[in-house]
XYZ file of C-alpha atoms in Angstrom:
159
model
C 9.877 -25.339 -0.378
C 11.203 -23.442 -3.586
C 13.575 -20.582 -3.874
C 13.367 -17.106 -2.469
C 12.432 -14.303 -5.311
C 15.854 -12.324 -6.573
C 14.297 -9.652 -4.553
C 14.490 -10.986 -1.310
C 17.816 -12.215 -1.284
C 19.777 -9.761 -3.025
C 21.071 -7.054 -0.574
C 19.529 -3.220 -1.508
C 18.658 -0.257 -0.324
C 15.717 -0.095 2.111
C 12.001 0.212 0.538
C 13.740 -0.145 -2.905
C 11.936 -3.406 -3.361
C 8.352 -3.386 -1.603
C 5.124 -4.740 -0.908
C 1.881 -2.924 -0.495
C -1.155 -4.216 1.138
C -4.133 -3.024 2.369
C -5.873 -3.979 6.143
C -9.412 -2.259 7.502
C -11.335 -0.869 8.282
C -10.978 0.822 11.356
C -13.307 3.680 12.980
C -12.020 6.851 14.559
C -13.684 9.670 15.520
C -12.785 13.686 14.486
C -11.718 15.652 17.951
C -12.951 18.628 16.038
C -16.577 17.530 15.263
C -19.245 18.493 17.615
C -21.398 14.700 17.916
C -18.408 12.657 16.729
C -19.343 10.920 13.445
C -17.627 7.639 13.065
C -15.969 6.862 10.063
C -13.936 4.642 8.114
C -10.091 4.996 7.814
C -8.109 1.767 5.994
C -4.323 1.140 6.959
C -1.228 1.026 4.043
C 0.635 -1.444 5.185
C 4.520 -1.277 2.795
C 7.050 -4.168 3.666
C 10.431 -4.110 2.599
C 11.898 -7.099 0.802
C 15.276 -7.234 2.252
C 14.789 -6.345 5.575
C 10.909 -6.845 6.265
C 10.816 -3.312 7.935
C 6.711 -2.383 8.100
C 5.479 1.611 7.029
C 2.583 1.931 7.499
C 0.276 5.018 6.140
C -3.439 5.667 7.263
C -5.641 6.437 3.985
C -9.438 7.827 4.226
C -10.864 5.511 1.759
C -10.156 2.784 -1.051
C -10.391 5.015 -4.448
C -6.735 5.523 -6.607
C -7.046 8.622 -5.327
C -6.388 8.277 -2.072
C -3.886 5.335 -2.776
C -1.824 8.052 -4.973
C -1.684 10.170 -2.255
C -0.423 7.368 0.126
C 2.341 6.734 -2.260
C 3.735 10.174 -2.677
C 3.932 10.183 1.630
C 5.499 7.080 1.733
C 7.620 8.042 -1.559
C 8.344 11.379 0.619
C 9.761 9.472 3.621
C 11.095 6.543 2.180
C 12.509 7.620 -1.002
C 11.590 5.954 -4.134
C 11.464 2.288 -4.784
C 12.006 0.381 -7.635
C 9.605 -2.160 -7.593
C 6.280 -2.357 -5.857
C 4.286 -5.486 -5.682
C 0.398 -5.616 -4.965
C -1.629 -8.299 -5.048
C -5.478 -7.765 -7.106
C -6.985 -5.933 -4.436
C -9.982 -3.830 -6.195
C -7.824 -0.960 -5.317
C -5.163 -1.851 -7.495
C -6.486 -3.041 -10.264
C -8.492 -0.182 -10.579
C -5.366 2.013 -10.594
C -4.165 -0.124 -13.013
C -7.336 0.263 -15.419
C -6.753 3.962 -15.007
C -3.254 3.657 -15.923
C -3.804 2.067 -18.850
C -6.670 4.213 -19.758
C -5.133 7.592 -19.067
C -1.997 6.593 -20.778
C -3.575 6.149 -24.136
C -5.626 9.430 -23.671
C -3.213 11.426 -22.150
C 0.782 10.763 -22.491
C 1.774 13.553 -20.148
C -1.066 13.629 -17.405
C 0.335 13.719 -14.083
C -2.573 13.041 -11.881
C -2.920 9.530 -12.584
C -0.927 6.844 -11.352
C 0.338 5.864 -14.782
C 1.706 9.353 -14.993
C 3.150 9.277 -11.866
C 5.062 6.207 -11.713
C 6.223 6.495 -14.943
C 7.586 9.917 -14.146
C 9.062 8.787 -10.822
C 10.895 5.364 -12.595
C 8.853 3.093 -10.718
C 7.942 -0.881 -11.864
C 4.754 -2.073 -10.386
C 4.079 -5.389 -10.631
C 0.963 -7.534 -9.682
C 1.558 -10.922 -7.977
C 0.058 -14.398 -9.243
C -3.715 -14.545 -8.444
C -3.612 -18.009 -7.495
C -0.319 -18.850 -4.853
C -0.831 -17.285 -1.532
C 2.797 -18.137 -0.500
C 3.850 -15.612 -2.844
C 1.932 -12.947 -0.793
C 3.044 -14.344 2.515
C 5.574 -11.331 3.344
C 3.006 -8.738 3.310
C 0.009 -10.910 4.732
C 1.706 -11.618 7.900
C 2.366 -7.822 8.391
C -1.519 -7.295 8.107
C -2.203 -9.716 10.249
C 0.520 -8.529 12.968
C -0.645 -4.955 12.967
C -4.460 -6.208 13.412
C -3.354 -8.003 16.187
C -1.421 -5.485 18.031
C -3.776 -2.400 16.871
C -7.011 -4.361 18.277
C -5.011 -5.388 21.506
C -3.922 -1.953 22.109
C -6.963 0.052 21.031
C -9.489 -2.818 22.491
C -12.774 -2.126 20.762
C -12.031 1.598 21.511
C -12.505 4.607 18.924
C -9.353 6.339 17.734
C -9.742 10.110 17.822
């Protein structure tokens, strides 16, 4: 078994060092709608490095958009980290393309993610394709909140 990253080991601040993964979907239903429509929310599942504390953040769909948003709450009641590590989720990567896109348009644009990290001092940093040991942190706190959301909500809709 090889050596821990530098960011496991090395003692920080909470969230300063994180992982952000994606689990879903999951159907709830509005109180405030007449025939309760079911639809599709996804969970934002953050792990710390150091101490492998979950935050988790509900988010209405897939798009950057909505992933921006998630980040600012989580930025909001964390504080800022660092370093965030993904893995290539669709999600992701298409932030990235946008980041990279937007930043050679537009230097100062602040509703893109490029524009926002860069503005809050943030390094994100996309994991090896191949190795799912690398991803194991994270992936373990998916699978964890699956298995207590599904035990605890037992085929049920959320409201």
């Amino acid at each position: 078994m090889g050596n821990l990253p530098r960011d496991r080991v090395v003692p920080d601040y909470p969230f300063n060092c994180s992982g952000v993964d994606f689990c879903g979907p999951f159907m709830i239903r509005y109180k405030n709608q007449r025939k309760g429509i079911l639809h599709k929310i996804y969970i934002c599942v953050f792990v710390c490095f150091v101490s492998k504390a979950i935050h988790i953040e509900i988010v209405s769909d897939l798009t950057s958009d909505a992933f921006i948003a998630t980040l600012k709450r989580f930025f909001s009641r964390r504080g800022k980290c660092a370093k965030l590590y993904s893995d290539n989720g669709k999600t992701f990567v298409g932030a990235n393309k946008e980041l990279k896109r937007f930043l050679k348009l537009i230097e100062d644009s602040d509703d893109n993610l490029a524009g926002f990290l860069s503005a809050e001092g943030i390094e994100w940093k996309f994991i090896p394709p191949r190795p799912p040991s690398f991803v194991g942190l994270w992936e373990a706190s998916v699978k964890s909140i699956k298995y207590h959301l599904r035990r605890v909500v037992s085929g049920s809709n959320l409201t």
